[in-house]
Tab-separated table of C-alpha atoms in Angstrom:
chain	number	residue	atom	x	y	z
S	1	UNK	CA	56.121	-27.874	109.828
S	2	UNK	CA	54.425	-28.160	106.173
S	3	UNK	CA	51.311	-29.809	107.436
S	4	UNK	CA	51.084	-27.190	110.480
S	5	UNK	CA	51.307	-24.515	108.087
S	6	UNK	CA	48.900	-26.089	105.645
S	7	UNK	CA	46.477	-26.774	108.400
S	8	UNK	CA	46.846	-23.150	109.923
S	9	UNK	CA	46.032	-22.168	106.198
S	10	UNK	CA	43.249	-24.231	105.447
S	11	UNK	CA	41.568	-22.808	108.930
S	12	UNK	CA	41.884	-19.358	108.322
S	13	UNK	CA	40.210	-19.906	105.108
S	14	UNK	CA	37.326	-21.972	106.602
S	15	UNK	CA	37.150	-19.633	109.324
S	16	UNK	CA	36.925	-16.314	107.126
S	17	UNK	CA	34.084	-18.491	104.757
S	18	UNK	CA	31.948	-19.059	108.163
S	19	UNK	CA	32.411	-15.486	109.109
S	20	UNK	CA	30.951	-14.120	105.732
S	21	UNK	CA	28.297	-16.782	105.844
S	22	UNK	CA	27.099	-15.451	108.987
S	23	UNK	CA	27.105	-12.179	107.842
S	24	UNK	CA	23.941	-12.807	105.835
S	25	UNK	CA	23.232	-12.322	102.017
S	26	UNK	CA	21.285	-9.173	102.372
S	27	UNK	CA	24.524	-7.456	104.404
S	28	UNK	CA	25.720	-5.717	100.983
S	29	UNK	CA	22.394	-4.666	100.047
S	30	UNK	CA	21.018	-0.943	100.895
S	31	UNK	CA	19.340	-1.023	103.769
S	32	UNK	CA	15.646	-1.250	103.487
S	33	UNK	CA	13.805	2.201	104.617
S	34	UNK	CA	11.667	2.017	107.677
S	35	UNK	CA	8.009	1.513	105.955
S	36	UNK	CA	6.539	1.602	109.282
S	37	UNK	CA	6.504	5.484	109.127
S	38	UNK	CA	4.709	4.994	105.848
S	39	UNK	CA	2.195	2.028	105.905
S	40	UNK	CA	1.823	2.230	109.424
S	41	UNK	CA	0.845	-1.455	109.870
S	42	UNK	CA	3.946	-3.202	110.672
S	43	UNK	CA	3.766	-4.704	113.710
S	44	UNK	CA	-0.032	-4.718	113.632
S	45	UNK	CA	-2.156	-7.011	115.594
S	46	UNK	CA	-4.032	-8.431	112.654
S	47	UNK	CA	-6.424	-10.490	114.819
S	48	UNK	CA	-8.187	-9.379	117.452
S	49	UNK	CA	-10.164	-10.404	120.546
S	50	UNK	CA	-13.573	-9.428	119.250
S	51	UNK	CA	-13.772	-6.965	122.369
S	52	UNK	CA	-14.803	-3.294	121.587
S	53	UNK	CA	-14.443	-0.320	123.186
S	54	UNK	CA	-16.779	0.741	125.975
S	55	UNK	CA	-19.353	3.186	124.623
S	56	UNK	CA	-19.378	1.866	120.753
S	57	UNK	CA	-22.554	1.490	119.707
S	58	UNK	CA	-23.557	-1.085	117.137
S	59	UNK	CA	-24.912	0.001	113.820
S	60	UNK	CA	-28.755	0.165	113.339
S	61	UNK	CA	-28.874	-0.537	109.786
S	62	UNK	CA	-25.597	-1.267	108.665
S	63	UNK	CA	-25.168	-1.559	105.041
S	64	UNK	CA	-23.453	-4.854	105.921
S	65	UNK	CA	-24.908	-6.886	108.859
S	66	UNK	CA	-23.338	-9.178	110.802
S	67	UNK	CA	-22.411	-12.534	109.123
S	68	UNK	CA	-22.635	-10.736	105.512
S	69	UNK	CA	-19.921	-11.707	103.137
S	70	UNK	CA	-17.736	-8.981	101.841
S	71	UNK	CA	-14.830	-8.047	99.583
S	72	UNK	CA	-12.112	-5.775	101.218
S	73	UNK	CA	-11.036	-3.077	98.869
S	74	UNK	CA	-8.062	-1.665	101.843
S	75	UNK	CA	-4.521	-2.006	101.934
S	76	UNK	CA	-4.111	-1.116	105.204
S	77	UNK	CA	-1.420	-3.789	105.411
S	78	UNK	CA	-0.255	-6.690	102.887
S	79	UNK	CA	-2.853	-9.368	102.109
S	80	UNK	CA	-5.908	-7.552	102.838
S	81	UNK	CA	-6.731	-5.954	99.495
S	82	UNK	CA	-9.258	-8.102	97.696
S	83	UNK	CA	-9.758	-10.723	100.605
S	84	UNK	CA	-13.105	-12.127	100.950
S	85	UNK	CA	-14.539	-11.106	104.650
S	86	UNK	CA	-17.239	-12.161	106.865
S	87	UNK	CA	-18.666	-9.183	108.871
S	88	UNK	CA	-18.520	-10.235	112.593
S	89	UNK	CA	-19.223	-6.279	113.817
S	90	UNK	CA	-20.823	-3.208	112.425
S	91	UNK	CA	-20.547	-0.090	114.338
S	92	UNK	CA	-21.537	3.806	113.863
S	93	UNK	CA	-18.920	6.129	114.862
S	94	UNK	CA	-16.169	8.598	113.958
S	95	UNK	CA	-13.000	7.323	112.388
S	96	UNK	CA	-9.626	8.852	112.212
S	97	UNK	CA	-6.316	8.323	110.887
S	98	UNK	CA	-3.981	9.435	112.825
S	99	UNK	CA	0.011	10.508	112.812
S	100	UNK	CA	1.866	9.056	116.098
S	101	UNK	CA	5.108	8.367	117.229
S	102	UNK	CA	5.244	4.705	118.991
S	103	UNK	CA	6.111	4.571	122.770
S	104	UNK	CA	8.493	1.934	122.085
S	105	UNK	CA	10.471	4.413	120.018
S	106	UNK	CA	11.220	4.689	116.394
S	107	UNK	CA	10.000	6.713	113.573
S	108	UNK	CA	6.293	8.365	113.273
S	109	UNK	CA	3.589	6.263	111.934
S	110	UNK	CA	1.947	8.656	109.442
S	111	UNK	CA	-1.880	8.101	108.685
S	112	UNK	CA	-2.623	5.027	110.624
S	113	UNK	CA	-6.291	3.908	109.460
S	114	UNK	CA	-7.964	3.612	111.537
S	115	UNK	CA	-8.733	4.373	115.200
S	116	UNK	CA	-12.353	5.204	116.525
S	117	UNK	CA	-13.406	7.908	118.620
S	118	UNK	CA	-13.910	5.161	121.391
S	119	UNK	CA	-10.415	4.144	121.329
S	120	UNK	CA	-8.973	7.662	122.136
S	121	UNK	CA	-8.169	9.098	125.789
S	122	UNK	CA	-11.062	11.363	127.105
S	123	UNK	CA	-12.857	11.181	123.996
S	124	UNK	CA	-16.069	12.875	125.269
S	125	UNK	CA	-19.250	13.620	122.747
S	126	UNK	CA	-17.643	15.845	120.290
S	127	UNK	CA	-15.465	14.739	117.318
S	128	UNK	CA	-11.817	15.724	117.159
S	129	UNK	CA	-10.800	17.830	114.149
S	130	UNK	CA	-7.697	17.578	112.040
S	131	UNK	CA	-4.498	18.931	113.751
S	132	UNK	CA	-6.230	17.887	117.732
S	133	UNK	CA	-3.990	16.272	119.576
S	134	UNK	CA	-4.796	13.078	121.378
S	135	UNK	CA	-3.836	10.080	123.348
S	136	UNK	CA	-4.643	6.712	121.935
S	137	UNK	CA	-6.049	3.878	123.605
S	138	UNK	CA	-6.034	1.629	120.773
S	139	UNK	CA	-3.718	-1.175	120.791
S	140	UNK	CA	-4.042	-2.196	116.961
S	141	UNK	CA	-0.309	-1.996	116.899
S	142	UNK	CA	2.838	-2.167	119.413
S	143	UNK	CA	3.513	1.450	120.827
S	144	UNK	CA	0.131	2.561	119.828
S	145	UNK	CA	-1.604	2.237	123.487
S	146	UNK	CA	-0.661	5.797	125.643
S	147	UNK	CA	1.015	7.030	122.263
S	148	UNK	CA	0.413	11.065	121.690
S	149	UNK	CA	-1.104	11.371	118.249
S	150	UNK	CA	-2.333	14.159	115.865
S	151	UNK	CA	-5.558	13.623	114.160
S	152	UNK	CA	-4.860	14.236	110.284
S	153	UNK	CA	-8.613	13.095	109.199
S	154	UNK	CA	-12.050	12.577	110.685
S	155	UNK	CA	-15.105	10.765	109.315
S	156	UNK	CA	-18.364	9.389	110.844
S	157	UNK	CA	-19.365	6.203	109.220
S	158	UNK	CA	-20.248	2.778	110.432
S	159	UNK	CA	-16.871	0.877	110.763
S	160	UNK	CA	-16.408	-2.925	110.549
S	161	UNK	CA	-15.172	-5.846	112.436
S	162	UNK	CA	-14.251	-8.702	110.133
S	163	UNK	CA	-12.948	-12.014	109.624
S	164	UNK	CA	-10.692	-13.194	106.288
S	165	UNK	CA	-7.923	-14.889	104.876
S	166	UNK	CA	-4.878	-13.237	104.250
S	167	UNK	CA	-4.356	-13.414	100.361
S	168	UNK	CA	-0.794	-13.504	100.925
S	169	UNK	CA	-0.122	-15.822	103.644
S	170	UNK	CA	-3.412	-17.856	103.519
S	171	UNK	CA	-3.690	-17.345	107.187
S	172	UNK	CA	-7.291	-16.709	108.821
S	173	UNK	CA	-7.180	-13.016	110.739
S	174	UNK	CA	-10.110	-12.868	112.943
S	175	UNK	CA	-11.825	-9.919	114.458
S	176	UNK	CA	-9.583	-7.325	112.245
S	177	UNK	CA	-10.395	-4.098	113.587
S	178	UNK	CA	-11.521	-1.645	111.829
S	179	UNK	CA	-12.308	-1.263	107.767
S	180	UNK	CA	-15.457	1.678	106.728
S	181	UNK	CA	-18.243	0.787	104.685
S	182	UNK	CA	-16.448	2.554	101.745
S	183	UNK	CA	-13.801	0.098	102.103
S	184	UNK	CA	-15.857	-2.889	101.468
S	185	UNK	CA	-18.161	-4.376	98.448
S	186	UNK	CA	-20.761	-7.229	98.328
S	187	UNK	CA	-19.145	-10.643	97.317
S	188	UNK	CA	-20.743	-12.565	94.662
């Protein structure tokens, strides 16, 4: 009987230890805030196919022609700011920052950079203005395509598609859409 009690006691202690180990070391910490609504780039498709929306026109005289080596000065997502990049496309269009609620649910993504005019449903020829409500055709992030959005800002500029090495992971990102001309500088 003594051995049975000892075995049951040991088994109980082992089960308690096992259960506490399974809950994870972070369970007692304050939950992290959902940063998707702040940075808007969690779940982002860093690499792209290189395909561009219908009607998007190549820039006639971009500051950084295709093949140019540049440095990215944007923090749309971790590992981007300061990365050396190669321009794979240059296009003249209107870029927008938008706030939208993903079609997959969750908190609104605020001030997402960038959606271009040609990635908005029924865009037409006239630029949208801040406050306009639109439907997104872009699929940079999970839950973006088909989402209702509000235009936060609009700017006529040259946008670039780039290949770069993520400064945090060391992984190659190909055909990333989009960075604006003022987010780039020549690489030395």
